[in-house]
PDB file of C-alpha atoms in Angstrom:
ATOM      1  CA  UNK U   1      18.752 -21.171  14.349  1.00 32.00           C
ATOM      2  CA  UNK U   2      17.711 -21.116  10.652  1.00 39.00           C
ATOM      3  CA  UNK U   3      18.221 -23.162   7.460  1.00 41.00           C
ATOM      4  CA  UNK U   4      18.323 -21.584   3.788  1.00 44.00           C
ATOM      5  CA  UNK U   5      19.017 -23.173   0.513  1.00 45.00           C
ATOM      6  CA  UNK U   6      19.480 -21.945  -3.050  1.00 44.00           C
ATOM      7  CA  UNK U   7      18.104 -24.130  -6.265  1.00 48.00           C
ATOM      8  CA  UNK U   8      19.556 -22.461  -9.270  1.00 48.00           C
ATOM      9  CA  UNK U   9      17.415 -21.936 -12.000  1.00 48.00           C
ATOM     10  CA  UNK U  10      14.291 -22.214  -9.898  1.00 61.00           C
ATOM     11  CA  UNK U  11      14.235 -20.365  -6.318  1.00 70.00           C
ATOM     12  CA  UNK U  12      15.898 -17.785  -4.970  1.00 87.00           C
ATOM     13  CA  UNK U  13      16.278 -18.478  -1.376  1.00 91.00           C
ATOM     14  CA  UNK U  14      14.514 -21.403   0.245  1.00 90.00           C
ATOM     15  CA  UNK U  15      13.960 -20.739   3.877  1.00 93.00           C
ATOM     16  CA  UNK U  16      12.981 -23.579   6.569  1.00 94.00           C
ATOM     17  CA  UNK U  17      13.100 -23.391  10.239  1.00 95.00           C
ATOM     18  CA  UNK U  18      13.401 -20.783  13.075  1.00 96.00           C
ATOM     19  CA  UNK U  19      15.068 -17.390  12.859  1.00 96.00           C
ATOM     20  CA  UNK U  20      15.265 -15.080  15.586  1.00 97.00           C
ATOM     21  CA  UNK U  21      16.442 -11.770  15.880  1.00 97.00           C
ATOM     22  CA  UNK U  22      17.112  -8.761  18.358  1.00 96.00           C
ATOM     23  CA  UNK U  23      16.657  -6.507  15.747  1.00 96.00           C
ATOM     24  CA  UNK U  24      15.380  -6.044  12.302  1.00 97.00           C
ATOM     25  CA  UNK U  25      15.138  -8.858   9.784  1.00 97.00           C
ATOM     26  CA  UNK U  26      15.847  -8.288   6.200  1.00 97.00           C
ATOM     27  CA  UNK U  27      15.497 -11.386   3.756  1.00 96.00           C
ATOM     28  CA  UNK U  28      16.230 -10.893  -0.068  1.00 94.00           C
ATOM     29  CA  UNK U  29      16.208 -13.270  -2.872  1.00 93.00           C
ATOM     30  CA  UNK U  30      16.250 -13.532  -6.529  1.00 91.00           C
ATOM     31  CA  UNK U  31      15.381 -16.115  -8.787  1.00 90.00           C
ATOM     32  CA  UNK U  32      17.880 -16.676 -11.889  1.00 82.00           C
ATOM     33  CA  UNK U  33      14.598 -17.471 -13.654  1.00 72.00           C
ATOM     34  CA  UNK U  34      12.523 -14.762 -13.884  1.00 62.00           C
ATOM     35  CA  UNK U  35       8.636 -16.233 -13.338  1.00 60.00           C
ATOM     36  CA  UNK U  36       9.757 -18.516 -10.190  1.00 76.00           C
ATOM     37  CA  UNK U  37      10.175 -18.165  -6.760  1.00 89.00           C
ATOM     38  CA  UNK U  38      12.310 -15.402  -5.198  1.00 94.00           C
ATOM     39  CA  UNK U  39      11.535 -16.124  -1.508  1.00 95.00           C
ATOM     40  CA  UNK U  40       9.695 -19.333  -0.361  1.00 93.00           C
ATOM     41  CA  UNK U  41       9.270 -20.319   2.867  1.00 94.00           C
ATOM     42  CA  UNK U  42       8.649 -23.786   4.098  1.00 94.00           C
ATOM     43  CA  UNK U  43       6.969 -24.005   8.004  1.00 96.00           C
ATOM     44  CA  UNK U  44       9.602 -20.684   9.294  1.00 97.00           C
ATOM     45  CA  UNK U  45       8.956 -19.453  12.588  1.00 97.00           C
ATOM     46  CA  UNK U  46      10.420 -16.073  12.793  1.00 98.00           C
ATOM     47  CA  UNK U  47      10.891 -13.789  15.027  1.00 98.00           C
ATOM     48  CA  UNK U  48      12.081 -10.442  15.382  1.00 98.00           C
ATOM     49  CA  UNK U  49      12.245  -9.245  19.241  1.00 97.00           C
ATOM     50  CA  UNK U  50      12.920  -5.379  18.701  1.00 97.00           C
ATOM     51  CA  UNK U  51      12.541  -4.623  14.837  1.00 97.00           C
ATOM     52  CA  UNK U  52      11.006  -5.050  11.851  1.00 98.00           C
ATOM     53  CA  UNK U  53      10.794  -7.704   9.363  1.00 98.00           C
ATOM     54  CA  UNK U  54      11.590  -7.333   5.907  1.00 98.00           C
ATOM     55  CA  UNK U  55      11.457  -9.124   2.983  1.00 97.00           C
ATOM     56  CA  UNK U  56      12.241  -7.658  -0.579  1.00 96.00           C
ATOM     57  CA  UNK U  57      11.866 -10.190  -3.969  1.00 94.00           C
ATOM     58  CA  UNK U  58      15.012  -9.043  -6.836  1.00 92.00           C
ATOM     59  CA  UNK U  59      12.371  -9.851 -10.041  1.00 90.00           C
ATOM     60  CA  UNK U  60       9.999  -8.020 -11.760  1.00 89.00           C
ATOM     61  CA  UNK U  61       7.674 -11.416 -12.141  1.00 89.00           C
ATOM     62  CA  UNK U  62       9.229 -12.033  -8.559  1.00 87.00           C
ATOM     63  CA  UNK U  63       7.799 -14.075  -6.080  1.00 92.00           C
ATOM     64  CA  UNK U  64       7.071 -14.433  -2.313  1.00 95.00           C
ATOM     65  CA  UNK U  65       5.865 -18.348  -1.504  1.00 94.00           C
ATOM     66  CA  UNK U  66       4.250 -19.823   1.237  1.00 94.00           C
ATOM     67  CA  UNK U  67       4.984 -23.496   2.303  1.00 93.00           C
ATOM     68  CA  UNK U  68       3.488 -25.150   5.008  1.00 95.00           C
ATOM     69  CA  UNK U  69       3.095 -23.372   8.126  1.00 97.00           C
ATOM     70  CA  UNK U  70       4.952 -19.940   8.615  1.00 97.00           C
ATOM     71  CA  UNK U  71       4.879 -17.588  11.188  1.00 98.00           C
ATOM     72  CA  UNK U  72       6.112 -14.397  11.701  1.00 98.00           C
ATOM     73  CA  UNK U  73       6.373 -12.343  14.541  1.00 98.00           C
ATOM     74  CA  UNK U  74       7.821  -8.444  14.795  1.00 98.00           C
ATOM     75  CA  UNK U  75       7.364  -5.945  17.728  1.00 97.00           C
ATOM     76  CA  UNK U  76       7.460  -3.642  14.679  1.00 98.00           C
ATOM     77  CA  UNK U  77       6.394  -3.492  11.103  1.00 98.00           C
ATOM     78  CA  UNK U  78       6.205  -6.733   9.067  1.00 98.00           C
ATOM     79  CA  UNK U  79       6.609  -5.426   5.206  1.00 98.00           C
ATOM     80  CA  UNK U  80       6.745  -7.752   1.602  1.00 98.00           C
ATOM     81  CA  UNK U  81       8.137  -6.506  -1.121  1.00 97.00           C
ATOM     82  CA  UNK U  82       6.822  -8.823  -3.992  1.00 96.00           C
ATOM     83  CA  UNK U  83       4.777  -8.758  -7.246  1.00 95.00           C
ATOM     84  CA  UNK U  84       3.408 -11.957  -6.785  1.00 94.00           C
ATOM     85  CA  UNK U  85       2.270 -14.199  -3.758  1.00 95.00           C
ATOM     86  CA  UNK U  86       1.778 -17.540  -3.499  1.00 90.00           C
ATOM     87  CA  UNK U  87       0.708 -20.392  -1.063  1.00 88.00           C
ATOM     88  CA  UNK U  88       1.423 -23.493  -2.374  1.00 81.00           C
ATOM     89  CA  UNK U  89      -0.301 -26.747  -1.409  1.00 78.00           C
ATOM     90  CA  UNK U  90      -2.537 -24.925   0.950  1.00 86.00           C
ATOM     91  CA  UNK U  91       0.594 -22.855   2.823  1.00 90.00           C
ATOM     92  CA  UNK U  92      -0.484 -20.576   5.597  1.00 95.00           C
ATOM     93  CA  UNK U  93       1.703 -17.312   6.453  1.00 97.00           C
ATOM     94  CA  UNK U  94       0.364 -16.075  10.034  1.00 98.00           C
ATOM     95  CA  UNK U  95       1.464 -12.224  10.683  1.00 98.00           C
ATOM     96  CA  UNK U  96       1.886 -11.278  14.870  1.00 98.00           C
ATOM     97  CA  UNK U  97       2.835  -7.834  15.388  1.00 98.00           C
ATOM     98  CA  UNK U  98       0.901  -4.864  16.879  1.00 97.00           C
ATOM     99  CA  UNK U  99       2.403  -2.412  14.152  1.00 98.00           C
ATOM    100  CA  UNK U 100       1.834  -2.292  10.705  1.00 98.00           C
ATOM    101  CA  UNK U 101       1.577  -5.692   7.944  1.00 98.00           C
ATOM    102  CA  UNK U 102       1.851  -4.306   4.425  1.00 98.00           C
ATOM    103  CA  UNK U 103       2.202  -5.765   0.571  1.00 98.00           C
ATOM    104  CA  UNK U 104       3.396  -3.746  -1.961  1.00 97.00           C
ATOM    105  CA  UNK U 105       5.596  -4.166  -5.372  1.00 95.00           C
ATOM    106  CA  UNK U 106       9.728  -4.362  -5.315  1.00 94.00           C
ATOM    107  CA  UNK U 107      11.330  -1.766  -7.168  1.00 90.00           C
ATOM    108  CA  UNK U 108      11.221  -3.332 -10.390  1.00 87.00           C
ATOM    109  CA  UNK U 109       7.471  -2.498 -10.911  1.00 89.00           C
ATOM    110  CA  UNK U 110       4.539   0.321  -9.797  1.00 90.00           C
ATOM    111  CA  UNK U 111       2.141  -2.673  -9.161  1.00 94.00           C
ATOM    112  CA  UNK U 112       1.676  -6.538  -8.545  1.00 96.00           C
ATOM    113  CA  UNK U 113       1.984  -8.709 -12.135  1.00 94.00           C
ATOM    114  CA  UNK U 114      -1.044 -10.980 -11.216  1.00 93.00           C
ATOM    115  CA  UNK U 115      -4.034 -10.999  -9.401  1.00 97.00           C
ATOM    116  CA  UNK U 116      -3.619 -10.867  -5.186  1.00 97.00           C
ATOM    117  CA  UNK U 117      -5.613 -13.585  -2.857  1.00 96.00           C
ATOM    118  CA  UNK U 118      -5.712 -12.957   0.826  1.00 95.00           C
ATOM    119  CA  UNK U 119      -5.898 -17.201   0.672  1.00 90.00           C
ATOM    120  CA  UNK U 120      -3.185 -18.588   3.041  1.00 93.00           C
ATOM    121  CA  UNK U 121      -2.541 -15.313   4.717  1.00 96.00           C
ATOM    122  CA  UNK U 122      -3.853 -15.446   8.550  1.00 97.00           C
ATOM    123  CA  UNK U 123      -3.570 -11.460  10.222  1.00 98.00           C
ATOM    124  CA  UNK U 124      -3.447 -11.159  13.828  1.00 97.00           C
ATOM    125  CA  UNK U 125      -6.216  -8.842  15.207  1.00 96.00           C
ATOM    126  CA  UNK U 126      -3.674  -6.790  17.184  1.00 97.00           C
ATOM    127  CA  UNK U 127      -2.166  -5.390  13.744  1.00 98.00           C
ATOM    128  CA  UNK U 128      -2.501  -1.856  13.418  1.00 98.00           C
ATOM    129  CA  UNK U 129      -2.293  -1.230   9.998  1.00 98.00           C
ATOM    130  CA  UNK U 130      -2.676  -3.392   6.768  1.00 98.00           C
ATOM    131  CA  UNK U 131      -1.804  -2.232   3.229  1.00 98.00           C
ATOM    132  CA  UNK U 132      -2.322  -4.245   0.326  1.00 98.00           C
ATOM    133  CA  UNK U 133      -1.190  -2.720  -2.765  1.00 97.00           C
ATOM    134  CA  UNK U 134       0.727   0.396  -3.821  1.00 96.00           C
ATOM    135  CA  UNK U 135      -1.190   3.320  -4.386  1.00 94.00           C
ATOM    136  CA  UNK U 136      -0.629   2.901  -8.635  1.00 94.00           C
ATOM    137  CA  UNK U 137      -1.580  -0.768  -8.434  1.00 96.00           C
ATOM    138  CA  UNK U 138      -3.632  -2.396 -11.311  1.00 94.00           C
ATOM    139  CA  UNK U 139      -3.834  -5.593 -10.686  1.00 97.00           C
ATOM    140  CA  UNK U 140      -7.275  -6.914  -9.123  1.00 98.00           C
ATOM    141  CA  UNK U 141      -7.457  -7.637  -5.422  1.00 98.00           C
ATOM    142  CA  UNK U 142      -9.358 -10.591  -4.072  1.00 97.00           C
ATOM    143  CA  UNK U 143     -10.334 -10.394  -0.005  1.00 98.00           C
ATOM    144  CA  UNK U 144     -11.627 -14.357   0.269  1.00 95.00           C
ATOM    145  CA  UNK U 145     -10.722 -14.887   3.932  1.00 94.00           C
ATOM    146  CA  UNK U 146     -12.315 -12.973   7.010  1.00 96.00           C
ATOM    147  CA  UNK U 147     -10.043  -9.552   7.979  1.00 98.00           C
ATOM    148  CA  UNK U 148      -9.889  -8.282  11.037  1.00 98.00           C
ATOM    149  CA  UNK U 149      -7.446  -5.938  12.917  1.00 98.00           C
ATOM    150  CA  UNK U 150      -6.933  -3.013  15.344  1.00 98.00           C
ATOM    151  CA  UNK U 151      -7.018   0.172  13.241  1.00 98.00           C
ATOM    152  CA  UNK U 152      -6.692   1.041   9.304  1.00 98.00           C
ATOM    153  CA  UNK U 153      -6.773  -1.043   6.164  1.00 98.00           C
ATOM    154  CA  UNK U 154      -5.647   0.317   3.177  1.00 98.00           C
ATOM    155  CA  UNK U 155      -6.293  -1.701  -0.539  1.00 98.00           C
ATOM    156  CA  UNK U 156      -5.358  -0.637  -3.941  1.00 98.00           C
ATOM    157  CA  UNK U 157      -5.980  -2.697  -7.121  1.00 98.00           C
ATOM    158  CA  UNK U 158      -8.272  -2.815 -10.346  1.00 97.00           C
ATOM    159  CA  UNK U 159     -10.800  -4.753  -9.087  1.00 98.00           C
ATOM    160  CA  UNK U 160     -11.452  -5.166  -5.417  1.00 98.00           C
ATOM    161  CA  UNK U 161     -13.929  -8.131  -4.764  1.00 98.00           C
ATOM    162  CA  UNK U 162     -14.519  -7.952  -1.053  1.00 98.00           C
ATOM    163  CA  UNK U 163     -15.770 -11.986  -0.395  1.00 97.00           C
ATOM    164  CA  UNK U 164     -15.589 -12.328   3.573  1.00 98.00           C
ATOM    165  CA  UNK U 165     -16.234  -9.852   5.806  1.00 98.00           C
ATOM    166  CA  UNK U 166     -13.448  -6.784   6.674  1.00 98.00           C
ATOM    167  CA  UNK U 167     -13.787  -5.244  10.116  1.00 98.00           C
ATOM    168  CA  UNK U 168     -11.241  -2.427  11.036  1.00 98.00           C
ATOM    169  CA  UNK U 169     -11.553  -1.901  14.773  1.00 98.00           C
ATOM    170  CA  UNK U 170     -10.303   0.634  17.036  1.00 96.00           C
ATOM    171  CA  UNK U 171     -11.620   3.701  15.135  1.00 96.00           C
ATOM    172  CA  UNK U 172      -9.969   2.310  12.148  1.00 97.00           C
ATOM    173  CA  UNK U 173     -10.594   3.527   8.808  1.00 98.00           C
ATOM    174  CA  UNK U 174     -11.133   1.469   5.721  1.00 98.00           C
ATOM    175  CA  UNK U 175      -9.499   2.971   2.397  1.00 98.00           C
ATOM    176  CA  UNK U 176     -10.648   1.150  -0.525  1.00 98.00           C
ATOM    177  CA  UNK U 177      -9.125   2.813  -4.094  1.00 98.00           C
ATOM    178  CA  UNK U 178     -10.018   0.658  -7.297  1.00 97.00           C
ATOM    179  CA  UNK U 179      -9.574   1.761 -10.606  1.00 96.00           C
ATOM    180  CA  UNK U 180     -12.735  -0.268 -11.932  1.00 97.00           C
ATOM    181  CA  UNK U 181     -14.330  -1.889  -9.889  1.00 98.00           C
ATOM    182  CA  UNK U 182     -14.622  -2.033  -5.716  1.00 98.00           C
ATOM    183  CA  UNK U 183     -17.662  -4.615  -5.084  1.00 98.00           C
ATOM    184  CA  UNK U 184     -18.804  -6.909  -1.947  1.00 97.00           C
ATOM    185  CA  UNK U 185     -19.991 -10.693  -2.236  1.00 92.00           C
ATOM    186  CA  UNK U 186     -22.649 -13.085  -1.125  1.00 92.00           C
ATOM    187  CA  UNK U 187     -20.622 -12.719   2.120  1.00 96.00           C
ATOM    188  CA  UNK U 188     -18.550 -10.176   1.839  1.00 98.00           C
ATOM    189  CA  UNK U 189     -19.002  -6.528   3.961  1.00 98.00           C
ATOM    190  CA  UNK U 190     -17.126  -3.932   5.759  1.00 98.00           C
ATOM    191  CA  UNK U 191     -17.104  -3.154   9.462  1.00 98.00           C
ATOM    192  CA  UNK U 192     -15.295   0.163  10.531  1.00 98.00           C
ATOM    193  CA  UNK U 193     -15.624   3.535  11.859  1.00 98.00           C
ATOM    194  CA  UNK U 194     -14.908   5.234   9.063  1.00 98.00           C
ATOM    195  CA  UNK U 195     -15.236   3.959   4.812  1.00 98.00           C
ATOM    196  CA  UNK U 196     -13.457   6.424   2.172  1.00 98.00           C
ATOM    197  CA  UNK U 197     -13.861   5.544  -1.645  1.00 98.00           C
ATOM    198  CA  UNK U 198     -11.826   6.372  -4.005  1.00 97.00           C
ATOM    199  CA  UNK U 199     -12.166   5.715  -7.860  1.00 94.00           C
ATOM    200  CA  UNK U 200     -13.950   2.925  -9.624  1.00 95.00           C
ATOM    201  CA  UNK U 201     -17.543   1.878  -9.601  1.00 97.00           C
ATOM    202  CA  UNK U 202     -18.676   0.727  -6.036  1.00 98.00           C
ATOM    203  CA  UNK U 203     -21.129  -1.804  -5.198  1.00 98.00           C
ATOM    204  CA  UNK U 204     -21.053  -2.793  -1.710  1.00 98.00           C
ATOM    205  CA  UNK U 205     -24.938  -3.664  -1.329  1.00 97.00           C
ATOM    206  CA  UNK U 206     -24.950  -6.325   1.410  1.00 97.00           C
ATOM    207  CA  UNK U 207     -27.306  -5.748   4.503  1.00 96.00           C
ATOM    208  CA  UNK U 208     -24.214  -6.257   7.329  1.00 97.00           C
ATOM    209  CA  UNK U 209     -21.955  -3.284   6.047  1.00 98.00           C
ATOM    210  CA  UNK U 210     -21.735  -1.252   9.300  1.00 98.00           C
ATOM    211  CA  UNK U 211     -19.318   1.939   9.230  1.00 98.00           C
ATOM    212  CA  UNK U 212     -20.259   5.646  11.049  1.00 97.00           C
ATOM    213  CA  UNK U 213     -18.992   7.789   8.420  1.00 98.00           C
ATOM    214  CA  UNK U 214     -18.081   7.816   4.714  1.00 98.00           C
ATOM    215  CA  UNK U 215     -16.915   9.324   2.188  1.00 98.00           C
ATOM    216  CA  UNK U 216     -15.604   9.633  -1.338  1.00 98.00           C
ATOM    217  CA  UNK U 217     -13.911  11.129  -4.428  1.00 97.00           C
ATOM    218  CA  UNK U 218     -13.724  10.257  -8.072  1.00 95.00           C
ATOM    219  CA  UNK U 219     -15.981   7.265  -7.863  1.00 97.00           C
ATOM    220  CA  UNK U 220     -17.894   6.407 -10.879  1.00 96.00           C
ATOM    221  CA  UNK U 221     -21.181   5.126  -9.533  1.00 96.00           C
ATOM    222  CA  UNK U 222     -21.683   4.493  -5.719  1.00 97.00           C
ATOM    223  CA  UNK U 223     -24.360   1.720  -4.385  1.00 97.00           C
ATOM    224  CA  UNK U 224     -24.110   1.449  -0.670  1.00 97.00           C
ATOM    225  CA  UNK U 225     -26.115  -0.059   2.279  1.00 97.00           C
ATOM    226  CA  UNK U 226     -25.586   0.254   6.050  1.00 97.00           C
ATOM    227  CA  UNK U 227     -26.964  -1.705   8.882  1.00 96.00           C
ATOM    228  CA  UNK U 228     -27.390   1.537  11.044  1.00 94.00           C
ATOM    229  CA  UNK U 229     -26.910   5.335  10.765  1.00 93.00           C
ATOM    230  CA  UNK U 230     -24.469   6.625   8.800  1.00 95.00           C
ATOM    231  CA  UNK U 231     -22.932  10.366   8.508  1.00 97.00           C
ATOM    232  CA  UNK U 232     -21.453  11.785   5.058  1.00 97.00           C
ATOM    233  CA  UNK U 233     -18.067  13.408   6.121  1.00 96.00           C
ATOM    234  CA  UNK U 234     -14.667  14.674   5.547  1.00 96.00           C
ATOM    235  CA  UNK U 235     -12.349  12.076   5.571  1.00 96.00           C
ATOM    236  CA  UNK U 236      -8.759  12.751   5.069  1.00 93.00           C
ATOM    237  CA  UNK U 237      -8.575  15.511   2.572  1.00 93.00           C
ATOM    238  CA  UNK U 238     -11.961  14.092   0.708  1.00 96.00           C
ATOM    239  CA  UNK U 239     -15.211  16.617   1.626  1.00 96.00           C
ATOM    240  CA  UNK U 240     -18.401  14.573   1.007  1.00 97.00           C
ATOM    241  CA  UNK U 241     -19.292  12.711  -2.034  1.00 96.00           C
ATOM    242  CA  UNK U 242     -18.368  13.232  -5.369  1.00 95.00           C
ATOM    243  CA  UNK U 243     -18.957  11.189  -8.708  1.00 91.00           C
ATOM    244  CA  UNK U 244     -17.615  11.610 -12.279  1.00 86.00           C
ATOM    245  CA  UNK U 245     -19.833   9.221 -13.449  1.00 74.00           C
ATOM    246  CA  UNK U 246     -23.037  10.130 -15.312  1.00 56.00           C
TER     247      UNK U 246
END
């Protein structure tokens, strides 16, 4: 069963309840105002038995918005086309799948139009891929919560502030691509087999980064500390190290 409503003027599609499908679920809204909500979702359960979900936003400013409690739950990829995300009064989106969980822009735009928060966003550790940001993103990336899943995590922003600690199992790879800066807090490090660096000024300094290999290409500066060992490889199509900074 499900439940949508429209708001003119202010949402797009308002989605409450449970939706379940045998195959793929595709959900599209559009806002008749262009900074407000495309797609919100107020405590959804839904759940796709065979497919993928989907969910593309029609507005450049357009918006995907978290409500209460959602969950969402795909024997295939879960994918969220938006340039802005939102959790409003403290909403929580939980992502189930053993596939791939990825953010990127709609159509309307190369990159996000504000800053992205990993704050209300809960990832299943089964997920085998997680992509946050298109490859020509330039807005800033913030990774506040703890992430932690079963193979590769891609980000792409400005900025990339890495606050909590990122851990991609499984022989996964972390891909981090910043066009300033890519730098880890107070409590923020990176657990994975593999680390590859591309662009932007990296400062990932604190004592609990643990990752077998590395490497990187077009980086401005690199500062890096490891727990244990650590090999300089080839990584993709990147051989080694290499700066175009001073």
């Amino acid at each position: 069963t499900s439940e949508g409503t429209v708001a003119p003027g202010t949402r797009g599609l308002l989605l409450k309840g449970n939706i379940t499908a045998n195959d793929d679920i595709n959900i599209t809204g559009k806002a008749t105002l262009l900074n407000l909500w495309d797609i919100s979702l107020t405590d959804v359960i839904m759940t796709s038995s065979n497919g993928n979900i989907n969910f593309t936003t029609g507005n450049v400013n357009g918006q995907f918005v978290s409500i209460g409690t959602n969950v969402f739950n795909a024997s295939n990829d879960i994918n969220i086309y938006a340039n802005r995300y939102s959790s409003f009064n403290s909403g929580t989106s939980t992502f189930n799948t053993n596939k791939k969980v990825s953010f990127l822009s709609n159509s309307t735009s190369t990159g996000f139009t504000r800053d992205f928060n990993t704050d209300g966003f809960i990832f299943d550790s089964g997920i085998t891929n997680l992509v946050i940001g298109d490859n020509t993103n330039t807005s800033n990336i913030n990774l506040d919560k703890a992430i932690s899943i079963s193979g590769d995590i891609e980000i792409n922003g400005n900025n990339i502030a890495i606050n909590n600690s990122l851990t991609a199992t499984n022989t996964g790879t972390i891909k981090l691509k910043a066009n300033t800066n890519i730098t880890d807090g107070a409590s923020g490090y990176v657990v994975a087999d593999s680390l590859l660096l591309l662009d932007g000024a990296v400062t990932l300094d604190n004592a609990l980064n643990d990752v077998g290999t590395i490497a990187a290409s077009g980086i401005d500066s690199l500062l890096y500390s490891d727990k244990n060992d650590l090999e300089i490889t080839t990584l993709d199509t990147t051989d080694g190290i290499t700066s175009i900074g001073a």
